[in-house]
Amino acid sequence: INISVFPPSSACIGRYILNMQITSCGHTYQRCLGDFYVLFNPWCADDPVYMDNQAHREEYVLNEHGILYEGVHKHITSRPWHFGQFEDGILDICLKILDMGASYHHGSDRDHCWRNDPVHVSMVVNHMISSHTTNSIMKIPENNDYLKGTKPFSWNGSVPILQQWYNGRCRPVRYGYCGSLASVMCTVMRCLGIPSRVVTNFCFPCSIENPLGINEIFDCTGKNLCGKDKLWRYHCWTESWMARRDLNQCCGDWQCLDPTPLETGRGSTCSGPTWVRSIREGELDLDYDGHHMFSRVNSNYVGWLSQNNAKKIKFFCDAWPCGQHLITKSVGSEQFEDITGAYKYELGSVKNKEAYYRAYRRIHPGYCNASNCHIERELSSLKNPFLSDSGINMRLKMANCPMYGEDVQLHWLLENLRSENKNLKFNLCAQIITYSGCPMDQFWKDSVNVTLGPREGKKKKIPLCISYSQYGPYLCDHNIMKVVAVSDPECGEVLMVSRDIVINRPPVIVKLLSQPRLKVPCTAEISFCNPLQEDMKNCVMTLEGCGLFKEPMTIDLGTLASNQQARTIVEFTPYRLGSHRLLANFGCHKF
């Protein structure tokens, strides 16, 4: 007997048991023929997750290889990620996540009808990734303290995280960060048949008091003080493709889901699903948490100089607007695609202003009947004055692309726009900043007097150098430092220029010595060179291979002397067909 099963597009996803009832000679008995799984189907035109582009389906459903984008908006770095949605056991783990999170929206799981709706399924998964429940998948370290767990940046893929959660009786895995949380969610959604991708937003504001404004406070030396607001250097979330039947959509579109719990005026929350187009249009009453997502790509930056913790003065500065660079991996390519235009219209355009006014009225009920001019005046009073208004132009330009062990070289460019001389005193400093905007150690300070002639046709160039011996002992896993130059308030207007700098990690070189073939032994050479003028201690190499070996491999390299190169030969046997990728992550007491 050949049995074909055609589940309707409205069927609930999950594992089904197929029984056959047989009646013969007055006796009835049942036989279990086996089980099967029903998932969302982006190839089916009647399914709410239908995606009509085959190349997009291959990228956002079938591709197990991803890329995470990090760094700062002027220096974007990338690293590979193994989603692994087709690895053995991952589907069962994903369905376990739905079981554990079923009570999030429905009190109990007696009624499974919500499992045919990708909106509710995505809510449950979003909640389960890193909520404050005892069964969430990952935890984020508090105060950057992860001594009792795995370093957040040492993960290469989602599979070990999901397996550790499942095998550990559904206790949270320690630790993750926004990139790993978004990537694990992308794995779960792709495994369930929902097209998904990871998005990175640079200059991401996290404000508790003012949803559309982010405040950074500095002292007279240029040191960034720890305030209530945080300006994340980057933040990752997930987009999933589905038709929003709750919004009467007949066709699919991208929905924004942020599994990282962020502090808001109402406490810690995970956002989504939010229709990306509604964020661009400022239609915040259509979606879950739409006002949170709009503010995270449209907030205004305000910098303040704190004097004796009593008086605050606004800087003259040219601030990079928040949310002006959103990217994701391109379809069928290793390059990134800029998708900023999907979240907001061009800055300063008529449509951009109309969407902002529309959103402002919804976020601030007191302005629901205010005119556009009234809102514009209110916004102008909150913004920082521009440097050009003070008659000075300044910027910090990188002279090199520093790697661990190398000095940081900058050019400080100044220009006088006025017809009189300018005599200014500046304080300079460098400080470690985490990716989530938390200021750490201030490790370098200097001061300089600058004289600018009237309307100089040529910009004044001042070289700045920060040696590795100065920043090396303080640099942490985030690899980000902030350099600030701020004028002395006694000279008149307070001027500030700043630059976020990423220190590149030395590369790990992976070389396959033979072509991987199914169930045929294969070897690879992994090499790493210590670029520092000092020993690297407690060196560890973590390897993960999609389709090459089932569990991550850890190699203890011990101590590497200065300029010493470590070479490791790894043998493995590919266990399944498909595109293969070997990922290597190097860690030591330095990073």
XYZ file of C-alpha atoms in Angstrom:
591
model
C 0.000 0.000 0.000
C 1.362 3.416 -0.969
C 0.043 6.233 1.246
C 0.349 9.895 0.248
C -0.423 12.638 2.771
C -1.423 16.120 1.567
C -1.704 18.372 4.627
C -3.609 21.631 4.027
C -1.753 24.943 4.210
C -3.652 25.637 7.435
C -2.274 22.512 9.167
C -0.462 23.002 12.461
C 3.262 22.372 12.266
C 4.744 19.619 14.385
C 5.341 15.882 14.610
C 2.455 13.591 13.655
C 1.971 9.868 14.232
C 0.447 7.861 11.390
C -1.746 4.963 12.578
C -3.627 2.463 10.430
C -6.832 0.873 11.733
C -7.537 -2.601 10.377
C -10.840 -4.462 10.678
C -10.870 -8.129 9.780
C -13.236 -10.961 10.690
C -15.005 -8.802 13.255
C -11.771 -7.766 14.962
C -10.344 -4.209 14.897
C -6.774 -3.360 15.742
C -4.329 -0.522 15.041
C -0.832 -0.514 13.665
C 1.576 2.414 13.909
C 3.136 3.040 10.506
C 5.551 5.697 11.757
C 5.657 9.426 12.203
C 6.159 12.457 9.996
C 6.659 16.202 10.375
C 4.577 19.045 8.970
C 6.380 22.374 8.542
C 5.632 25.728 6.967
C 6.204 25.591 3.221
C 7.567 28.678 1.422
C 7.209 26.778 -1.899
C 3.397 26.582 -1.497
C 1.461 29.604 -2.775
C -1.294 29.083 -0.182
C 1.104 29.081 2.764
C 1.452 32.349 4.735
C 5.255 32.087 4.423
C 5.203 31.660 0.621
C 8.196 33.249 -1.121
C 8.018 33.313 -4.905
C 11.744 33.837 -5.609
C 13.695 30.564 -5.837
C 17.081 32.211 -5.186
C 15.642 33.811 -2.049
C 14.227 30.477 -0.867
C 17.624 28.854 -1.304
C 19.294 31.637 0.700
C 16.763 32.216 3.467
C 15.516 28.632 4.014
C 18.053 26.132 2.663
C 21.396 27.851 3.242
C 23.137 26.643 6.408
C 26.006 29.147 6.071
C 25.631 32.717 7.280
C 27.732 35.792 7.990
C 27.477 38.069 11.034
C 28.408 41.720 10.531
C 29.919 43.607 13.458
C 32.250 46.526 14.186
C 31.278 50.172 13.673
C 29.588 51.930 10.779
C 32.896 53.173 9.349
C 34.674 49.840 9.802
C 32.443 46.812 9.302
C 33.884 43.426 10.184
C 32.403 40.030 9.428
C 32.667 36.448 10.613
C 31.045 33.231 9.365
C 28.247 31.459 11.216
C 26.931 27.911 10.862
C 23.122 27.905 11.176
C 22.914 24.103 10.830
C 19.118 23.854 10.557
C 19.424 20.446 8.842
C 21.772 18.834 11.351
C 20.515 15.665 13.078
C 18.176 16.349 15.981
C 17.784 20.085 15.387
C 14.176 19.770 14.191
C 13.181 17.932 17.368
C 14.919 20.603 19.433
C 13.029 23.344 17.571
C 9.693 21.638 18.263
C 10.727 21.295 21.918
C 11.184 25.068 21.953
C 7.566 25.466 20.817
C 6.429 23.052 23.533
C 8.330 24.919 26.230
C 7.102 28.325 25.064
C 3.504 27.333 24.365
C 2.168 29.026 27.497
C 3.651 32.369 26.466
C 0.509 33.347 24.535
C -1.944 30.601 25.272
C -1.774 29.608 28.935
C -1.478 25.947 27.987
C -0.796 23.902 24.899
C -4.055 21.986 24.886
C -5.211 23.976 21.891
C -2.560 23.622 19.181
C -4.362 25.869 16.669
C -1.808 28.680 17.054
C 0.876 26.457 15.499
C -0.446 27.108 12.004
C 0.161 30.853 12.349
C 3.754 32.003 11.739
C 3.044 35.225 13.644
C 2.332 33.380 16.893
C 5.063 30.823 16.257
C 7.605 33.627 15.778
C 6.427 35.285 19.001
C 6.960 32.077 20.956
C 10.423 31.500 19.477
C 11.356 35.154 20.048
C 10.303 34.887 23.680
C 12.180 31.620 24.221
C 15.568 32.736 22.863
C 16.628 34.981 25.740
C 13.714 35.930 27.970
C 13.949 35.979 31.750
C 12.225 32.581 32.034
C 14.050 29.589 33.486
C 13.819 27.697 30.183
C 15.127 30.352 27.791
C 17.839 29.198 25.398
C 20.606 31.703 26.158
C 21.568 34.235 28.767
C 23.405 37.514 28.253
C 26.198 38.159 30.795
C 25.576 40.914 33.301
C 28.218 43.650 33.480
C 30.327 41.779 30.883
C 31.071 39.087 33.469
C 31.143 35.647 31.824
C 33.609 33.793 33.995
C 30.983 31.120 34.779
C 30.220 30.350 31.150
C 31.426 30.472 27.558
C 32.661 33.748 26.095
C 29.816 35.185 23.991
C 32.061 35.775 20.960
C 33.572 32.283 20.901
C 30.545 30.537 19.343
C 30.829 29.564 15.670
C 27.295 28.293 15.100
C 23.818 27.609 16.454
C 23.996 23.808 16.676
C 26.191 23.506 19.828
C 24.041 26.132 21.555
C 20.768 24.338 20.807
C 22.248 20.939 21.691
C 23.627 22.216 24.995
C 20.226 23.710 25.884
C 18.385 20.506 24.983
C 20.817 18.120 26.674
C 21.024 20.359 29.744
C 17.326 19.873 30.567
C 16.381 23.143 28.859
C 18.467 25.361 31.118
C 19.833 28.582 29.573
C 23.210 28.387 27.850
C 25.777 30.839 29.225
C 26.558 33.147 27.419
C 25.427 34.902 24.259
C 25.210 38.374 22.733
C 22.836 39.935 20.218
C 24.546 38.289 17.220
C 24.343 34.747 18.593
C 20.761 35.279 19.800
C 19.601 36.503 16.383
C 21.485 33.679 14.649
C 19.973 30.958 16.862
C 16.532 32.387 16.173
C 17.298 32.396 12.437
C 18.249 28.699 12.695
C 14.987 27.795 14.456
C 12.835 29.753 12.023
C 14.533 28.291 8.932
C 14.228 24.811 10.410
C 10.457 25.325 10.822
C 10.195 26.463 7.194
C 9.974 30.244 7.752
C 12.398 32.241 5.538
C 14.672 34.271 7.828
C 17.870 36.312 7.892
C 20.067 38.193 10.383
C 20.223 42.006 10.132
C 22.827 44.320 11.684
C 22.019 47.934 12.557
C 24.927 50.293 13.264
C 24.537 53.153 15.792
C 21.686 51.539 17.702
C 20.175 53.671 20.515
C 18.816 52.174 23.711
C 17.078 54.943 25.642
C 14.910 54.423 28.710
C 13.409 57.907 29.142
C 13.100 59.457 25.659
C 12.158 56.954 22.929
C 13.330 59.272 20.121
C 16.456 60.682 21.730
C 19.741 59.230 22.940
C 22.024 61.130 25.322
C 25.754 60.586 25.791
C 27.548 62.445 28.569
C 31.256 63.319 28.638
C 33.505 65.042 31.137
C 35.971 67.817 30.311
C 38.714 65.274 29.464
C 36.500 63.627 26.834
C 35.745 60.567 28.940
C 32.381 58.962 28.181
C 30.441 58.740 31.433
C 28.104 55.860 32.153
C 24.559 57.217 31.945
C 21.105 55.698 31.624
C 21.184 55.734 27.822
C 23.415 53.470 25.745
C 24.419 53.920 22.124
C 25.180 50.412 20.883
C 27.879 50.373 18.210
C 25.905 47.666 16.446
C 22.936 45.438 17.152
C 21.695 42.276 15.429
C 18.128 41.046 15.080
C 16.188 38.637 12.867
C 13.851 39.264 9.945
C 11.323 36.593 8.953
C 9.140 36.440 5.861
C 5.396 35.918 6.329
C 1.990 37.286 5.402
C 0.412 39.070 8.338
C -3.141 37.776 8.309
C -3.738 39.825 11.477
C -3.044 42.917 9.317
C -5.112 41.569 6.385
C -1.995 41.025 4.275
C -2.426 38.568 1.432
C 1.270 38.448 0.459
C 4.401 37.870 2.503
C 6.837 40.582 3.581
C 9.719 40.974 6.014
C 8.849 41.147 9.700
C 11.360 42.337 12.305
C 11.951 40.158 15.390
C 14.449 41.138 18.079
C 15.176 38.317 20.584
C 17.598 40.421 22.668
C 15.851 41.755 25.804
C 16.371 45.515 25.854
C 15.522 47.951 28.603
C 12.661 50.321 27.810
C 10.495 52.626 29.874
C 8.270 49.614 30.567
C 11.068 47.266 31.549
C 12.962 44.621 29.608
C 11.297 43.429 26.415
C 11.842 41.429 23.223
C 10.303 43.082 20.160
C 8.277 41.774 17.255
C 7.031 40.714 14.895
C 6.975 44.220 13.442
C 6.223 44.788 9.770
C 9.360 46.438 8.354
C 7.336 48.599 5.991
C 5.299 49.985 8.894
C 8.551 51.165 10.501
C 9.484 53.049 7.350
C 6.030 54.651 7.086
C 5.766 55.501 10.802
C 2.529 53.481 11.095
C 3.213 52.377 14.637
C -0.331 51.384 15.575
C -0.252 48.395 13.222
C 2.267 46.218 14.997
C 3.605 44.704 18.157
C 6.333 46.986 19.561
C 6.397 49.156 16.445
C 7.305 52.258 18.449
C 10.379 50.506 19.885
C 11.672 49.497 16.462
C 10.978 52.918 14.934
C 12.900 54.711 17.677
C 15.855 52.348 17.275
C 16.428 53.463 13.700
C 15.297 57.100 13.985
C 16.511 58.489 17.326
C 18.367 61.786 17.538
C 21.808 61.855 19.116
C 22.569 64.482 21.774
C 26.031 64.888 23.340
C 26.553 66.704 26.637
C 29.548 68.041 28.534
C 29.151 67.538 32.271
C 30.795 70.109 34.517
C 31.194 69.019 38.124
C 28.137 66.755 37.746
C 25.933 69.817 38.090
C 25.761 71.704 34.815
C 25.502 70.171 31.351
C 26.351 71.918 28.079
C 25.516 70.715 24.586
C 28.448 70.123 22.281
C 28.929 71.557 18.857
C 29.383 68.323 16.913
C 28.425 66.561 13.700
C 26.803 63.395 15.016
C 26.179 60.347 12.865
C 22.397 59.765 12.863
C 21.177 56.582 14.526
C 20.112 53.692 12.332
C 21.637 55.020 9.113
C 23.266 51.741 8.076
C 21.398 48.420 8.160
C 22.894 45.439 6.340
C 22.401 41.713 5.824
C 24.098 38.969 3.828
C 23.412 39.194 0.088
C 21.555 36.423 -1.701
C 24.030 33.884 -3.069
C 27.033 36.036 -2.162
C 29.529 36.583 0.661
C 29.046 40.364 0.409
C 26.559 42.384 2.422
C 23.421 44.091 1.138
C 22.415 47.533 2.400
C 18.722 47.395 3.379
C 18.518 50.773 5.121
C 15.966 51.908 2.541
C 13.537 49.210 3.705
C 13.461 50.732 7.213
C 13.509 54.452 6.443
C 13.324 56.898 3.580
C 16.365 58.969 2.648
C 17.322 61.247 5.522
C 15.855 64.727 5.075
C 13.459 63.724 2.277
C 9.796 64.729 2.381
C 8.650 61.127 2.936
C 11.192 60.678 5.728
C 9.878 63.761 7.534
C 6.232 62.759 7.034
C 6.896 59.301 8.501
C 8.750 60.862 11.442
C 5.927 63.302 12.216
C 3.405 60.463 11.989
C 5.403 58.332 14.403
C 6.110 61.242 16.753
C 2.404 61.831 17.250
C 1.862 58.174 18.147
C 4.848 57.943 20.501
C 4.056 61.259 22.229
C 0.265 61.454 22.718
C 0.529 65.098 23.775
C 1.482 65.964 20.182
C -1.328 64.025 18.475
C -2.881 67.252 17.156
C 0.344 69.249 16.782
C 1.319 70.693 13.420
C 4.434 69.581 11.581
C 6.060 72.955 12.253
C 5.415 72.585 15.993
C 7.052 69.149 16.034
C 9.982 70.405 13.938
C 10.628 73.281 16.360
C 10.576 70.837 19.257
C 13.076 68.559 17.508
C 15.391 71.444 16.584
C 15.572 72.524 20.216
C 16.719 69.041 21.250
C 19.423 68.475 18.632
C 23.111 69.260 18.982
C 24.325 72.396 17.172
C 26.545 71.600 14.185
C 30.286 72.189 14.238
C 29.959 74.450 11.202
C 27.717 76.763 13.245
C 30.714 77.488 15.475
C 32.889 78.290 12.473
C 35.016 75.139 12.803
C 35.104 71.871 10.869
C 36.830 68.858 12.419
C 37.116 65.147 11.840
C 39.325 62.243 12.838
C 40.565 60.178 9.900
C 42.235 56.786 10.182
C 45.772 56.633 8.763
C 45.975 52.839 9.094
C 43.783 49.807 9.687
C 45.272 48.563 12.973
C 45.527 44.929 13.982
C 46.304 43.556 17.429
C 49.874 44.529 18.249
C 49.960 47.556 15.922
C 49.821 51.225 16.884
C 46.700 53.243 16.040
C 47.491 56.099 13.627
C 45.027 58.963 13.103
C 44.943 62.329 11.361
C 43.024 65.070 13.127
C 41.805 67.507 10.456
C 40.696 71.037 11.445
C 39.431 73.939 9.348
C 38.570 77.541 10.320
C 35.492 78.842 8.481
C 35.645 82.343 9.991
C 37.715 85.414 9.086
C 39.408 85.716 12.487
C 42.056 83.620 14.174
C 41.004 80.764 16.432
C 43.057 79.830 19.485
C 41.698 76.698 21.104
C 42.763 74.236 23.744
C 41.656 70.625 23.304
C 41.650 67.669 25.643
C 42.051 64.285 23.976
C 41.393 60.822 25.330
C 40.911 57.210 24.283
C 38.579 54.818 26.042
C 37.436 51.215 25.631
C 33.770 50.855 24.615
C 31.775 47.622 24.514
C 29.627 46.869 21.475
C 26.592 47.642 23.654
C 27.822 51.154 24.410
C 29.125 50.629 27.952
C 32.177 52.854 28.604
C 35.116 51.006 30.129
C 38.663 52.105 30.963
C 40.079 55.434 29.868
C 43.675 54.513 29.042
C 45.078 57.544 27.178
C 44.864 61.309 27.744
C 46.542 64.313 26.182
C 46.019 68.037 25.651
C 47.039 70.311 22.793
C 46.762 74.004 21.912
C 45.612 74.677 18.365
C 45.870 77.952 16.433
C 43.880 78.279 13.216
C 44.377 81.158 10.804
C 41.389 82.929 9.221
C 39.677 80.917 6.482
C 42.663 78.713 5.889
C 42.345 77.183 2.459
C 44.171 74.087 3.598
C 42.990 72.003 6.529
C 45.325 71.717 9.479
C 46.473 68.126 9.958
C 47.595 66.938 13.378
C 48.906 63.349 13.603
C 47.823 61.279 16.603
C 49.321 57.963 17.678
C 48.105 55.489 20.302
C 50.606 52.712 20.819
C 49.745 49.065 21.426
C 51.505 49.275 24.785
C 48.911 51.879 25.774
C 45.713 50.148 24.600
C 46.769 46.481 24.663
C 46.286 45.817 28.399
C 42.754 47.249 28.295
C 41.255 45.994 25.030
C 38.490 43.443 25.601
C 36.556 41.007 23.402
C 34.658 43.797 21.684
C 37.842 45.254 20.084
C 36.370 48.778 20.071
C 37.869 51.998 21.400
C 36.604 55.579 21.237
C 38.905 58.553 20.607
C 37.530 61.974 21.587
C 38.800 65.548 21.235
C 36.846 68.172 23.213
C 37.630 71.860 23.562
C 38.111 73.585 26.896
C 34.834 75.361 27.873
C 36.832 78.458 28.851
C 37.648 79.003 25.149
C 34.006 79.681 24.300
C 31.813 77.146 22.510
C 32.359 73.524 23.437
C 33.472 71.603 20.344
C 33.749 67.830 20.103
C 34.864 65.324 17.516
C 35.044 61.572 18.076
C 35.873 58.364 16.253
C 35.065 54.746 17.065
C 37.960 52.457 16.135
C 37.943 48.688 15.661
C 41.151 46.736 16.292
C 41.236 43.811 13.870
C 41.953 40.345 15.150
C 44.785 38.440 13.494
C 43.468 35.958 10.939
C 43.100 32.214 11.354
C 43.975 30.507 8.055
C 42.081 27.326 7.140
C 43.353 25.218 4.239
C 41.745 21.972 3.068
C 44.456 19.529 1.993
C 42.012 17.316 0.091
C 38.538 17.681 -1.402
C 35.818 16.578 1.057
C 33.953 13.468 -0.103
C 31.185 11.623 1.680
C 32.527 9.079 4.205
C 36.086 9.503 2.899
C 38.766 10.719 5.393
C 39.884 14.288 4.769
C 42.502 16.590 6.331
C 42.799 20.333 6.858
C 45.583 22.605 8.053
C 44.749 25.423 10.481
C 47.433 28.013 11.136
C 47.698 31.100 13.323
C 50.592 33.487 13.970
C 51.083 35.483 17.173
C 51.585 39.090 15.973
C 52.344 40.515 19.436
C 55.691 41.313 20.981
C 54.730 39.153 23.953
C 53.613 35.612 24.670
C 49.996 34.558 24.221
C 48.908 32.264 27.040
C 46.080 29.730 27.308
C 45.625 29.608 23.520
C 42.663 27.520 22.347
C 41.377 26.768 18.846
C 37.676 25.906 18.466
C 36.669 24.165 15.223
C 33.239 23.489 13.812
C 32.515 21.875 10.448
C 29.153 21.858 8.696
C 28.732 18.276 7.486
C 32.361 17.493 8.380
C 32.228 16.497 12.054
C 29.207 16.344 14.314
C 30.580 18.011 17.440
C 32.821 21.090 17.848
C 36.486 20.293 18.326
C 38.680 22.121 20.859
C 42.475 22.133 20.481
C 44.665 23.391 23.329
C 47.662 25.230 21.871
C 49.191 26.283 25.213
C 51.508 29.308 24.964
C 52.541 30.972 21.699
C 55.732 33.042 21.746
C 56.021 36.322 19.874
C 55.815 35.843 16.083
C 55.430 32.087 16.595
C 53.159 30.324 14.126
C 50.971 27.444 15.257
C 49.986 24.807 12.699
C 47.466 22.080 13.405
C 46.460 19.203 11.128
C 42.856 18.054 11.633
C 41.449 14.803 10.274
C 37.733 14.224 9.766
C 35.274 12.218 7.686
C 32.356 14.080 6.053
C 29.130 12.426 7.177
C 26.585 14.012 4.840
C 26.301 15.639 1.444
C 26.030 19.383 0.910
C 28.231 22.441 0.893
C 30.931 22.130 3.533
C 32.576 24.839 5.599
C 35.190 24.553 8.327
C 35.006 27.355 10.909
C 37.918 28.141 13.233
C 37.860 30.472 16.227
C 41.027 31.413 18.124
C 40.984 32.505 21.743
C 43.551 33.300 24.419
C 43.971 35.433 27.529
C 44.102 38.507 25.234
C 40.945 37.899 23.182
